Short mmCIF file of C-alpha atoms in Angstrom, two decimals:
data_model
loop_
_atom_site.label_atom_id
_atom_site.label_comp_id
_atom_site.label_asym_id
_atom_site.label_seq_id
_atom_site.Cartn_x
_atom_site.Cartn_y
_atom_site.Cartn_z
CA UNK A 1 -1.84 55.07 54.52
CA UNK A 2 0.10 55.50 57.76
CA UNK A 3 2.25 52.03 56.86
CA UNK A 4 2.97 53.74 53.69
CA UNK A 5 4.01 57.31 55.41
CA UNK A 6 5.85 55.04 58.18
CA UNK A 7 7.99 52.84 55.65
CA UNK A 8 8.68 56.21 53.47
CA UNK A 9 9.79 58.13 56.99
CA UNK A 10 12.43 55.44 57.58
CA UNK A 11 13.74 55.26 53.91
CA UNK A 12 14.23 59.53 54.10
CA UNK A 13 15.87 58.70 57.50
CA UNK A 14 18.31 56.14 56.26
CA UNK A 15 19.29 58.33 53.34
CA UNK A 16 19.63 61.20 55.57
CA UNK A 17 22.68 59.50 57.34
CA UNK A 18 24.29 58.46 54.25
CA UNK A 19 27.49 59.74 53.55
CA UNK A 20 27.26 59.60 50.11
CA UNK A 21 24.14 61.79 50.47
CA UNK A 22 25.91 63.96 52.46
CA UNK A 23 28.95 64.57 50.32
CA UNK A 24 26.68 64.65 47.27
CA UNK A 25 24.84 67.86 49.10
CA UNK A 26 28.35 69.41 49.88
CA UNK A 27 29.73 68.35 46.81
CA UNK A 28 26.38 70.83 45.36
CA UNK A 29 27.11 73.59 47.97
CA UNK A 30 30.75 73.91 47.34
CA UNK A 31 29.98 74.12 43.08
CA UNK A 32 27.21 76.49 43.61
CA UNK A 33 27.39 80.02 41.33
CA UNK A 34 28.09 83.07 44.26
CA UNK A 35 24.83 84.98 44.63
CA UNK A 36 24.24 87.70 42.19
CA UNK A 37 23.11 91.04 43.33
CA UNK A 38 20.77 91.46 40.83
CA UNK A 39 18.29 88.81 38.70
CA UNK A 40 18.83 88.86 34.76
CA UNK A 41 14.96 89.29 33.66
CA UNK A 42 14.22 88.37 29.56
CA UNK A 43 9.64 89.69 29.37
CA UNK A 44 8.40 88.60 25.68
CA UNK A 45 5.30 88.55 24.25
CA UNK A 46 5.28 86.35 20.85
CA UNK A 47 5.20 90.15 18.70
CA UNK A 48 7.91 91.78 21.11
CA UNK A 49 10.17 92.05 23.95
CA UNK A 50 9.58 94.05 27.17
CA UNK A 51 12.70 93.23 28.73
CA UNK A 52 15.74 91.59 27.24
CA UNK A 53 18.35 90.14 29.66
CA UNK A 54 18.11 92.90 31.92
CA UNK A 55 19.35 93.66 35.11
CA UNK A 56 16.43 94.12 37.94
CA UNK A 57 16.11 93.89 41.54
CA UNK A 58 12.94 92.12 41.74
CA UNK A 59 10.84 90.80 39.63
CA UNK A 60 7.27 89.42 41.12
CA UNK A 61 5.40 86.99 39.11
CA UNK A 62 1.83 85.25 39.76
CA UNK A 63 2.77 81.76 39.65
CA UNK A 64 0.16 79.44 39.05
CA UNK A 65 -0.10 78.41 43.14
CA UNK A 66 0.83 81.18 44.37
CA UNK A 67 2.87 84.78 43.57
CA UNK A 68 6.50 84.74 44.40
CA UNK A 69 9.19 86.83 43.97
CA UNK A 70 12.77 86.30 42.19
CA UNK A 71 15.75 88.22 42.77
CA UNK A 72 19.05 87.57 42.35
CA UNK A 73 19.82 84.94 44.55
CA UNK A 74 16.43 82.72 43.49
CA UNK A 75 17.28 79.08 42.89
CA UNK A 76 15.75 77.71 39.43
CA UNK A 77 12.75 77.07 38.87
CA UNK A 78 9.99 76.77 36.10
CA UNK A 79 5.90 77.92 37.08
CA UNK A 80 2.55 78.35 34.93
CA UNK A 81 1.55 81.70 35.34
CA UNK A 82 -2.13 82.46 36.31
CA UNK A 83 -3.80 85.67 34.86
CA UNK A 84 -2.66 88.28 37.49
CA UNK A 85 0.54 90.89 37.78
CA UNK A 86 3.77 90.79 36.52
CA UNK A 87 5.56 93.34 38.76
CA UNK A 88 9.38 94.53 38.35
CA UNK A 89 11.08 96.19 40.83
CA UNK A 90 14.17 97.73 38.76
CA UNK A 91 15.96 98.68 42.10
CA UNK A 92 15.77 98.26 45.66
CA UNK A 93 13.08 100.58 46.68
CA UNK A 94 11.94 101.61 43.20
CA UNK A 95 8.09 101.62 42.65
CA UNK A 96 7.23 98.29 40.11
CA UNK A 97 6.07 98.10 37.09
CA UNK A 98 3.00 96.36 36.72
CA UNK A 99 2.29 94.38 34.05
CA UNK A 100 -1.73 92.45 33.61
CA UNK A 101 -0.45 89.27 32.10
CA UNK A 102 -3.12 86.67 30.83
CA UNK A 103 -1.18 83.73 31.79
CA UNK A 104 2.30 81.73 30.45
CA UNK A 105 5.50 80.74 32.11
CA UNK A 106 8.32 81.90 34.16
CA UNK A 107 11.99 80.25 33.86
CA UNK A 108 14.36 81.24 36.69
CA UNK A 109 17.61 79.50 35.46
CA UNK A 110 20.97 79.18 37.71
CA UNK A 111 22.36 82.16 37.27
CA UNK A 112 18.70 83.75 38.39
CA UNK A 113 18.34 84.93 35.03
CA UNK A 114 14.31 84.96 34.74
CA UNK A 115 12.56 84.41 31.26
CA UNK A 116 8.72 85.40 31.32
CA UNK A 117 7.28 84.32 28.17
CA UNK A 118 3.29 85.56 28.27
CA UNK A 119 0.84 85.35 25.02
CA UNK A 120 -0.27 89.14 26.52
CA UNK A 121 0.92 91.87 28.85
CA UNK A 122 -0.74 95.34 29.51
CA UNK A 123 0.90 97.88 31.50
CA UNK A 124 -1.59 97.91 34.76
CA UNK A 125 -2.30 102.01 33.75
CA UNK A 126 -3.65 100.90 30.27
CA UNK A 127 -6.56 98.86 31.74
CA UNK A 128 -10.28 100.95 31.95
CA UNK A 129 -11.28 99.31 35.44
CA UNK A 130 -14.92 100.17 34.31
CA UNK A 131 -14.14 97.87 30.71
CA UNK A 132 -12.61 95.10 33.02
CA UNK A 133 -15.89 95.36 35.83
CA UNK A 134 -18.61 95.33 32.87
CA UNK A 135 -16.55 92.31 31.29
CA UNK A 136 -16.09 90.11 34.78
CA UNK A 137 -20.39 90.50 35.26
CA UNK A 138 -20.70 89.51 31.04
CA UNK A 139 -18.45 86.21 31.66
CA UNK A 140 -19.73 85.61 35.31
CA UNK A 141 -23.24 85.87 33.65
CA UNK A 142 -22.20 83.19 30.85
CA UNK A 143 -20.35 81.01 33.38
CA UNK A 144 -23.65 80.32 35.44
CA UNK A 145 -25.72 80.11 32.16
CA UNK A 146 -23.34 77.87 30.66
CA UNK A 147 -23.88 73.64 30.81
CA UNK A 148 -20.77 72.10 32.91
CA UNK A 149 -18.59 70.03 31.00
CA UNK A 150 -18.98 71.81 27.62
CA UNK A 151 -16.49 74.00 25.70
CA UNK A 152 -18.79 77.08 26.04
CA UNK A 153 -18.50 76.43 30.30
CA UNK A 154 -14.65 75.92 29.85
CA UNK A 155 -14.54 79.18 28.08
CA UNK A 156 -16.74 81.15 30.21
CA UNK A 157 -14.75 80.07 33.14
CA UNK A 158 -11.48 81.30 31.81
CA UNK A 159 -12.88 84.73 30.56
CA UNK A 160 -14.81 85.33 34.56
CA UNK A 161 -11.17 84.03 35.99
CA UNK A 162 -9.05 86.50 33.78
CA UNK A 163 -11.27 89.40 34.38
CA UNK A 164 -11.34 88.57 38.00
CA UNK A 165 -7.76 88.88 38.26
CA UNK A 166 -7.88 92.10 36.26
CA UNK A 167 -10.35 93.66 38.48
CA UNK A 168 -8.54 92.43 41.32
CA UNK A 169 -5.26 93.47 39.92
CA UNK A 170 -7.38 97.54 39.74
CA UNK A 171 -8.15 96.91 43.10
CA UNK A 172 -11.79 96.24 42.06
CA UNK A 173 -13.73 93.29 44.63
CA UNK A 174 -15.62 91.63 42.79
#
């Protein structure tokens, strides 16, 4: 293991001083799009759209290892999304809006336009935080009943993680 970190240090170093490396990362920085002030952000459901190419300060999304937030400078990338918030920020300052999202994926493109495609999103203030406890102890209470390696564990496990984030997401411990 250490040969193998050793040899791989000393290949990274030797392209490091390359100067073709190191015109190929200016050659990057120099045709790189001038930050935007603002991140484009497109929210659909498969039924409807919540947003549609527009303009927001922040939008914060629960990425599958972690939540991060994309703005308008955010270089591209594509995440899973975990069960947990969806949070937009229309301007600097504003209070979000908080969407419960079940899971799906988040593109952030270039140009730091942002397409969230989720199979559901509830607006956090639709959500009975008594509904969302009773349902986290019914699918906790399968989960440990449940055989591992079965389809009714697998399912069990998903319902006690997306109620989980829902209560968490009331600011319910559970």
């Amino acid at each position: 293991m250490m040969n193998t970190l050793r040899i791989a240090s000393r290949g990274l170093r030797k392209v490091q001083s390359s100067r073709i490396h190191s015109s190929a990362v200016l050659r990057f920085a120099e045709e790189a799009a001038p930050a935007a002030a603002t991140a484009k952000l497109n929210f659909n459901l498969p039924h409807k759209s919540i947003y549609s190419n527009e303009p927001v300060h922040t939008v914060i999304v629960p990425g599958l290892v972690g939540e991060y937030g994309i703005t308008g400078t955010h270089q591209p990338v594509m995440s899973e999304l975990k069960p947990g918030l969806v949070q937009v920020f229309k301007n600097e300052g504003d209070e979000p809006e908080k969407y419960f999202v079940s899971g799906g994926f988040a593109l952030t493109h270039e140009d730091a336009t942002t397409d969230v495609s989720v199979a559901e999103a509830v607006p956090l203030e639709e959500l009975d935080a008594s509904l969302a406890q009773s349902k986290y102890a019914e699918a906790k209470a399968q989960l440990d009943a449940a055989t591992p390696d079965t389809a009714e564990h697998a399912q069990a496990q998903i319902a006690a993680e997306t109620y989980e984030a829902m209560c968490l997401a009331l600011g319910i411990t559970v």
